[in-house]
PDB file of C-alpha atoms in Angstrom:
ATOM      1  CA  GLY A  23       0.000   0.000   0.000  1.00 60.00           C
ATOM      2  CA  VAL A  24       0.866   3.651  -0.092  1.00 59.00           C
ATOM      3  CA  ARG A  25       2.223   5.279   3.045  1.00 59.00           C
ATOM      4  CA  ARG A  26       1.695   9.031   3.221  1.00 54.00           C
ATOM      5  CA  LEU A  27       3.748  11.322   5.416  1.00 53.00           C
ATOM      6  CA  PRO A  28       2.702  14.948   5.897  1.00 51.00           C
ATOM      7  CA  LEU A  29       5.218  17.583   4.883  1.00 48.00           C
ATOM      8  CA  LYS A  30       4.368  21.166   5.702  1.00 49.00           C
ATOM      9  CA  GLU A  31       0.653  21.700   5.264  1.00 47.00           C
ATOM     10  CA  THR A  32       0.181  21.159   1.558  1.00 50.00           C
ATOM     11  CA  ASN A  33       2.823  18.681   0.404  1.00 70.00           C
ATOM     12  CA  VAL A  34       2.868  14.977   1.140  1.00 86.00           C
ATOM     13  CA  ILE A  35       5.573  12.356   0.654  1.00 93.00           C
ATOM     14  CA  ALA A  36       4.005   9.085  -0.467  1.00 95.00           C
ATOM     15  CA  VAL A  37       6.052   5.878  -0.235  1.00 97.00           C
ATOM     16  CA  ARG A  38       4.736   2.988  -2.305  1.00 97.00           C
ATOM     17  CA  PRO A  39       5.927  -0.217  -3.977  1.00 97.00           C
ATOM     18  CA  LEU A  40       7.758   0.086  -7.291  1.00 95.00           C
ATOM     19  CA  ARG A  41       5.492  -0.401 -10.305  1.00 94.00           C
ATOM     20  CA  TRP A  42       8.161  -1.423 -12.790  1.00 89.00           C
ATOM     21  CA  THR A  43       6.312  -0.686 -16.027  1.00 89.00           C
ATOM     22  CA  ASP A  44       4.972   2.650 -14.757  1.00 92.00           C
ATOM     23  CA  ASP A  45       8.150   3.760 -12.940  1.00 92.00           C
ATOM     24  CA  ARG A  46      10.911   2.569 -15.288  1.00 90.00           C
ATOM     25  CA  ALA A  47      11.285   5.839 -17.226  1.00 92.00           C
ATOM     26  CA  ALA A  48      11.360   7.937 -14.045  1.00 92.00           C
ATOM     27  CA  LEU A  49      13.883   5.573 -12.479  1.00 92.00           C
ATOM     28  CA  LEU A  50      16.179   5.817 -15.510  1.00 91.00           C
ATOM     29  CA  ALA A  51      15.844   9.624 -15.527  1.00 92.00           C
ATOM     30  CA  LEU A  52      16.622   9.950 -11.796  1.00 92.00           C
ATOM     31  CA  ASP A  53      19.387  12.498 -11.144  1.00 92.00           C
ATOM     32  CA  THR A  54      21.739  10.625  -8.804  1.00 92.00           C
ATOM     33  CA  SER A  55      24.485  13.243  -8.940  1.00 94.00           C
ATOM     34  CA  PHE A  56      25.919  15.281  -6.108  1.00 95.00           C
ATOM     35  CA  THR A  57      28.608  17.900  -5.605  1.00 96.00           C
ATOM     36  CA  THR A  58      30.486  18.272  -2.341  1.00 96.00           C
ATOM     37  CA  ASP A  59      33.203  20.484  -0.919  1.00 97.00           C
ATOM     38  CA  ARG A  60      33.635  18.178   2.111  1.00 97.00           C
ATOM     39  CA  ILE A  61      34.690  14.534   2.206  1.00 97.00           C
ATOM     40  CA  PHE A  62      35.778  11.985   4.759  1.00 96.00           C
ATOM     41  CA  ARG A  63      39.346  10.741   4.629  1.00 95.00           C
ATOM     42  CA  LEU A  64      40.229   7.353   6.027  1.00 92.00           C
ATOM     43  CA  GLU A  65      43.536   7.517   7.885  1.00 91.00           C
ATOM     44  CA  ARG A  66      45.201   4.229   8.775  1.00 86.00           C
ATOM     45  CA  THR A  67      47.653   3.888  11.638  1.00 86.00           C
ATOM     46  CA  ASP A  68      49.559   0.877  12.936  1.00 90.00           C
ATOM     47  CA  ASN A  69      46.753   0.020  15.341  1.00 92.00           C
ATOM     48  CA  GLY A  70      43.570   1.432  13.854  1.00 90.00           C
ATOM     49  CA  VAL A  71      41.824   3.866  11.584  1.00 92.00           C
ATOM     50  CA  THR A  72      40.150   7.243  11.860  1.00 92.00           C
ATOM     51  CA  LEU A  73      37.567   8.867   9.658  1.00 93.00           C
ATOM     52  CA  ASP A  74      38.360  12.568   9.383  1.00 94.00           C
ATOM     53  CA  GLU A  75      36.256  15.283   7.762  1.00 96.00           C
ATOM     54  CA  VAL A  76      38.337  17.369   5.337  1.00 96.00           C
ATOM     55  CA  ALA A  77      37.802  19.998   2.641  1.00 97.00           C
ATOM     56  CA  ALA A  78      37.610  18.850  -0.978  1.00 95.00           C
ATOM     57  CA  GLU A  79      39.376  21.353  -3.197  1.00 93.00           C
ATOM     58  CA  PRO A  80      38.191  21.612  -5.862  1.00 94.00           C
ATOM     59  CA  PRO A  81      34.672  20.366  -5.033  1.00 96.00           C
ATOM     60  CA  ILE A  82      33.909  16.812  -6.144  1.00 94.00           C
ATOM     61  CA  TYR A  83      31.105  15.985  -8.582  1.00 94.00           C
ATOM     62  CA  LYS A  84      29.829  12.396  -8.795  1.00 92.00           C
ATOM     63  CA  SER A  85      26.964  10.720 -10.619  1.00 91.00           C
ATOM     64  CA  TYR A  86      25.815   7.114 -10.447  1.00 87.00           C
ATOM     65  CA  SER A  87      24.349   5.503 -13.555  1.00 83.00           C
ATOM     66  CA  LEU A  88      21.255   3.420 -12.968  1.00 85.00           C
ATOM     67  CA  ALA A  89      21.128   2.156 -16.563  1.00 82.00           C
ATOM     68  CA  GLY A  90      22.698  -1.194 -15.691  1.00 80.00           C
ATOM     69  CA  ALA A  91      21.115  -1.475 -12.258  1.00 83.00           C
ATOM     70  CA  THR A  92      17.409  -0.984 -12.934  1.00 81.00           C
ATOM     71  CA  ASP A  93      16.645  -4.633 -13.678  1.00 81.00           C
ATOM     72  CA  VAL A  94      18.636  -5.698 -10.610  1.00 89.00           C
ATOM     73  CA  ILE A  95      16.814  -3.168  -8.421  1.00 90.00           C
ATOM     74  CA  ALA A  96      13.434  -4.456  -9.613  1.00 86.00           C
ATOM     75  CA  GLY A  97      14.421  -7.948  -8.445  1.00 90.00           C
ATOM     76  CA  HIS A  98      15.376  -6.976  -4.890  1.00 96.00           C
ATOM     77  CA  ASP A  99      13.354  -8.258  -1.930  1.00 97.00           C
ATOM     78  CA  TRP A 100      11.892  -4.827  -1.191  1.00 98.00           C
ATOM     79  CA  VAL A 101      11.679  -1.844  -3.538  1.00 97.00           C
ATOM     80  CA  GLN A 102       9.760   1.344  -2.812  1.00 97.00           C
ATOM     81  CA  VAL A 103       9.534   4.695  -4.532  1.00 97.00           C
ATOM     82  CA  ALA A 104       8.750   8.051  -3.017  1.00 97.00           C
ATOM     83  CA  GLU A 105       6.466  10.575  -4.617  1.00 95.00           C
ATOM     84  CA  TYR A 106       6.419  14.205  -3.624  1.00 91.00           C
ATOM     85  CA  ASP A 107       4.149  16.879  -5.018  1.00 85.00           C
ATOM     86  CA  ASP A 108       2.737  14.219  -7.396  1.00 79.00           C
ATOM     87  CA  GLY A 109       6.169  13.531  -8.921  1.00 89.00           C
ATOM     88  CA  PHE A 110       8.790  10.799  -8.684  1.00 93.00           C
ATOM     89  CA  ALA A 111      11.108  11.802  -5.832  1.00 95.00           C
ATOM     90  CA  GLY A 112      13.271   8.780  -5.041  1.00 96.00           C
ATOM     91  CA  VAL A 113      13.792   5.052  -4.783  1.00 96.00           C
ATOM     92  CA  ALA A 114      15.124   2.609  -2.204  1.00 97.00           C
ATOM     93  CA  SER A 115      15.785  -1.104  -2.559  1.00 97.00           C
ATOM     94  CA  MET A 116      16.750  -3.701  -0.017  1.00 98.00           C
ATOM     95  CA  THR A 117      17.748  -7.340   0.106  1.00 98.00           C
ATOM     96  CA  ILE A 118      17.517  -9.670   3.089  1.00 98.00           C
ATOM     97  CA  GLU A 119      20.432 -11.918   3.991  1.00 98.00           C
ATOM     98  CA  THR A 120      18.685 -14.741   5.825  1.00 96.00           C
ATOM     99  CA  TRP A 121      21.857 -16.470   7.052  1.00 98.00           C
ATOM    100  CA  ASN A 122      22.741 -13.545   9.340  1.00 98.00           C
ATOM    101  CA  ARG A 123      19.354 -11.772   9.443  1.00 98.00           C
ATOM    102  CA  ARG A 124      20.811  -8.590   7.968  1.00 98.00           C
ATOM    103  CA  ALA A 125      18.840  -6.282   5.694  1.00 99.00           C
ATOM    104  CA  VAL A 126      21.061  -4.592   3.115  1.00 99.00           C
ATOM    105  CA  LEU A 127      19.888  -1.240   1.816  1.00 99.00           C
ATOM    106  CA  GLN A 128      21.257  -1.711  -1.696  1.00 97.00           C
ATOM    107  CA  HIS A 129      20.118   1.553  -3.251  1.00 96.00           C
ATOM    108  CA  LEU A 130      18.845   4.899  -1.983  1.00 97.00           C
ATOM    109  CA  TYR A 131      18.501   7.758  -4.433  1.00 96.00           C
ATOM    110  CA  VAL A 132      16.544  10.984  -4.089  1.00 96.00           C
ATOM    111  CA  THR A 133      16.046  13.426  -6.954  1.00 93.00           C
ATOM    112  CA  ARG A 134      17.989  16.655  -6.621  1.00 90.00           C
ATOM    113  CA  GLU A 135      14.741  18.663  -6.344  1.00 89.00           C
ATOM    114  CA  ALA A 136      13.466  16.526  -3.456  1.00 92.00           C
ATOM    115  CA  ARG A 137      16.599  16.456  -1.303  1.00 92.00           C
ATOM    116  CA  ARG A 138      16.631  17.799   2.254  1.00 92.00           C
ATOM    117  CA  ILE A 139      12.834  17.738   2.630  1.00 93.00           C
ATOM    118  CA  GLY A 140      12.371  14.300   4.205  1.00 95.00           C
ATOM    119  CA  VAL A 141      12.163  11.990   1.182  1.00 96.00           C
ATOM    120  CA  GLY A 142      15.304  10.020   2.092  1.00 97.00           C
ATOM    121  CA  ARG A 143      14.182   9.793   5.711  1.00 97.00           C
ATOM    122  CA  ALA A 144      10.755   8.494   4.609  1.00 97.00           C
ATOM    123  CA  LEU A 145      12.327   5.831   2.380  1.00 98.00           C
ATOM    124  CA  VAL A 146      14.828   4.661   5.027  1.00 98.00           C
ATOM    125  CA  THR A 147      12.140   4.612   7.719  1.00 98.00           C
ATOM    126  CA  ALA A 148       9.950   2.463   5.460  1.00 98.00           C
ATOM    127  CA  ALA A 149      12.941   0.186   4.763  1.00 98.00           C
ATOM    128  CA  MET A 150      13.647  -0.243   8.476  1.00 98.00           C
ATOM    129  CA  GLU A 151      10.000  -1.121   9.130  1.00 98.00           C
ATOM    130  CA  ALA A 152      10.044  -3.647   6.276  1.00 98.00           C
ATOM    131  CA  ALA A 153      13.297  -5.126   7.609  1.00 98.00           C
ATOM    132  CA  GLN A 154      11.737  -5.556  11.061  1.00 98.00           C
ATOM    133  CA  ASP A 155       8.699  -7.221   9.473  1.00 97.00           C
ATOM    134  CA  ARG A 156      11.135  -9.676   7.835  1.00 97.00           C
ATOM    135  CA  ASN A 157      12.836 -10.435  11.175  1.00 98.00           C
ATOM    136  CA  ALA A 158      16.084  -8.641  10.292  1.00 98.00           C
ATOM    137  CA  ARG A 159      18.311  -7.756  13.239  1.00 98.00           C
ATOM    138  CA  CYS A 160      19.905  -4.736  11.522  1.00 99.00           C
ATOM    139  CA  VAL A 161      19.998  -2.629   8.370  1.00 99.00           C
ATOM    140  CA  TRP A 162      23.399  -2.316   6.693  1.00 99.00           C
ATOM    141  CA  VAL A 163      24.409   0.181   4.019  1.00 99.00           C
ATOM    142  CA  GLU A 164      27.472   1.015   1.931  1.00 98.00           C
ATOM    143  CA  THR A 165      28.441   4.519   0.834  1.00 98.00           C
ATOM    144  CA  GLN A 166      31.674   6.296  -0.016  1.00 96.00           C
ATOM    145  CA  THR A 167      34.115   8.611   1.717  1.00 96.00           C
ATOM    146  CA  ILE A 168      33.380  11.229  -0.955  1.00 96.00           C
ATOM    147  CA  ASN A 169      29.611  11.120  -0.386  1.00 96.00           C
ATOM    148  CA  TYR A 170      29.668  13.537   2.540  1.00 97.00           C
ATOM    149  CA  GLY A 171      25.918  14.124   2.446  1.00 96.00           C
ATOM    150  CA  ALA A 172      25.135  10.397   2.576  1.00 97.00           C
ATOM    151  CA  VAL A 173      27.485   9.804   5.524  1.00 98.00           C
ATOM    152  CA  ARG A 174      25.910  12.675   7.455  1.00 97.00           C
ATOM    153  CA  PHE A 175      22.413  11.478   6.524  1.00 98.00           C
ATOM    154  CA  TYR A 176      22.951   7.881   7.663  1.00 98.00           C
ATOM    155  CA  ARG A 177      24.495   9.048  10.922  1.00 98.00           C
ATOM    156  CA  SER A 178      21.480  11.329  11.502  1.00 98.00           C
ATOM    157  CA  MET A 179      19.261   8.258  11.035  1.00 98.00           C
ATOM    158  CA  GLY A 180      21.093   6.397  13.807  1.00 98.00           C
ATOM    159  CA  PHE A 181      23.458   4.344  11.662  1.00 99.00           C
ATOM    160  CA  ALA A 182      26.930   3.726  13.099  1.00 98.00           C
ATOM    161  CA  TRP A 183      30.123   3.350  11.081  1.00 97.00           C
ATOM    162  CA  CYS A 184      31.020  -0.351  11.188  1.00 97.00           C
ATOM    163  CA  GLY A 185      33.671  -0.887   8.530  1.00 96.00           C
ATOM    164  CA  PHE A 186      35.440   0.005   5.320  1.00 95.00           C
ATOM    165  CA  ASP A 187      36.972  -1.600   2.228  1.00 95.00           C
ATOM    166  CA  ILE A 188      39.879   0.134   0.484  1.00 91.00           C
ATOM    167  CA  SER A 189      39.797  -2.346  -2.416  1.00 92.00           C
ATOM    168  CA  LEU A 190      36.078  -2.435  -3.271  1.00 93.00           C
ATOM    169  CA  TYR A 191      36.077   0.132  -6.072  1.00 91.00           C
ATOM    170  CA  ASP A 192      37.874  -0.188  -9.393  1.00 88.00           C
ATOM    171  CA  PRO A 193      40.556   2.544  -9.416  1.00 83.00           C
ATOM    172  CA  GLY A 194      39.622   3.277 -13.034  1.00 80.00           C
ATOM    173  CA  ASP A 195      36.105   4.253 -11.942  1.00 80.00           C
ATOM    174  CA  ALA A 196      36.772   5.798  -8.525  1.00 76.00           C
ATOM    175  CA  GLY A 197      38.780   8.771  -7.380  1.00 74.00           C
ATOM    176  CA  VAL A 198      41.869   8.501  -5.211  1.00 70.00           C
ATOM    177  CA  ASP A 199      39.946   9.447  -2.047  1.00 76.00           C
ATOM    178  CA  GLU A 200      37.004   7.106  -2.689  1.00 91.00           C
ATOM    179  CA  VAL A 201      36.824   4.304  -0.124  1.00 95.00           C
ATOM    180  CA  ALA A 202      33.796   2.160   0.693  1.00 96.00           C
ATOM    181  CA  LEU A 203      32.287   2.875   4.101  1.00 98.00           C
ATOM    182  CA  PHE A 204      29.790   0.595   5.810  1.00 98.00           C
ATOM    183  CA  PHE A 205      27.160   1.670   8.323  1.00 99.00           C
ATOM    184  CA  SER A 206      24.711  -0.388  10.355  1.00 99.00           C
ATOM    185  CA  ARG A 207      21.683   0.272  12.505  1.00 99.00           C
ATOM    186  CA  ASP A 208      20.406  -2.319  14.955  1.00 98.00           C
ATOM    187  CA  LEU A 209      16.687  -3.036  14.845  1.00 98.00           C
ATOM    188  CA  LEU A 210      16.354  -5.210  17.941  1.00 85.00           C
TER     189      LEU A 210
END
């Protein structure tokens, strides 16, 4: 069903299941890009690591192509879209790893026009509720050191930094400062 969340007095964020045939064009047209003048730098020491906020000069621009991922997204265990002001505002997809009862938020994208108004929060809240309904013990997500906004967002949603992978991204596709960061939020 459709879940409606009030926003201000006149606008509503509606979160509903993906309707692949109806939503495909909007999903492919989704602006996934961001620009940031702040990043997180992973600093390794002999006995640990730190995640430090630093300036990005010049600012970093990044865009993620969904062209190859749309069919995969449609096959995930849980896929919802957000509508705002009667338009497509974002998408989230999640898989459930039954062996360890972990829900993996595979994709979360919000259109540029709908950012910072609660669309991402509505999608992640719906994902956490769906994960609980599926007996997941936590929700896990991957983002990047250069995606400053995503790191701040997940932390604001109660996710805690739980790991990193310096070898996950192909150096031909990723920048020198781009390292995979993993965050988790317990549901129990």
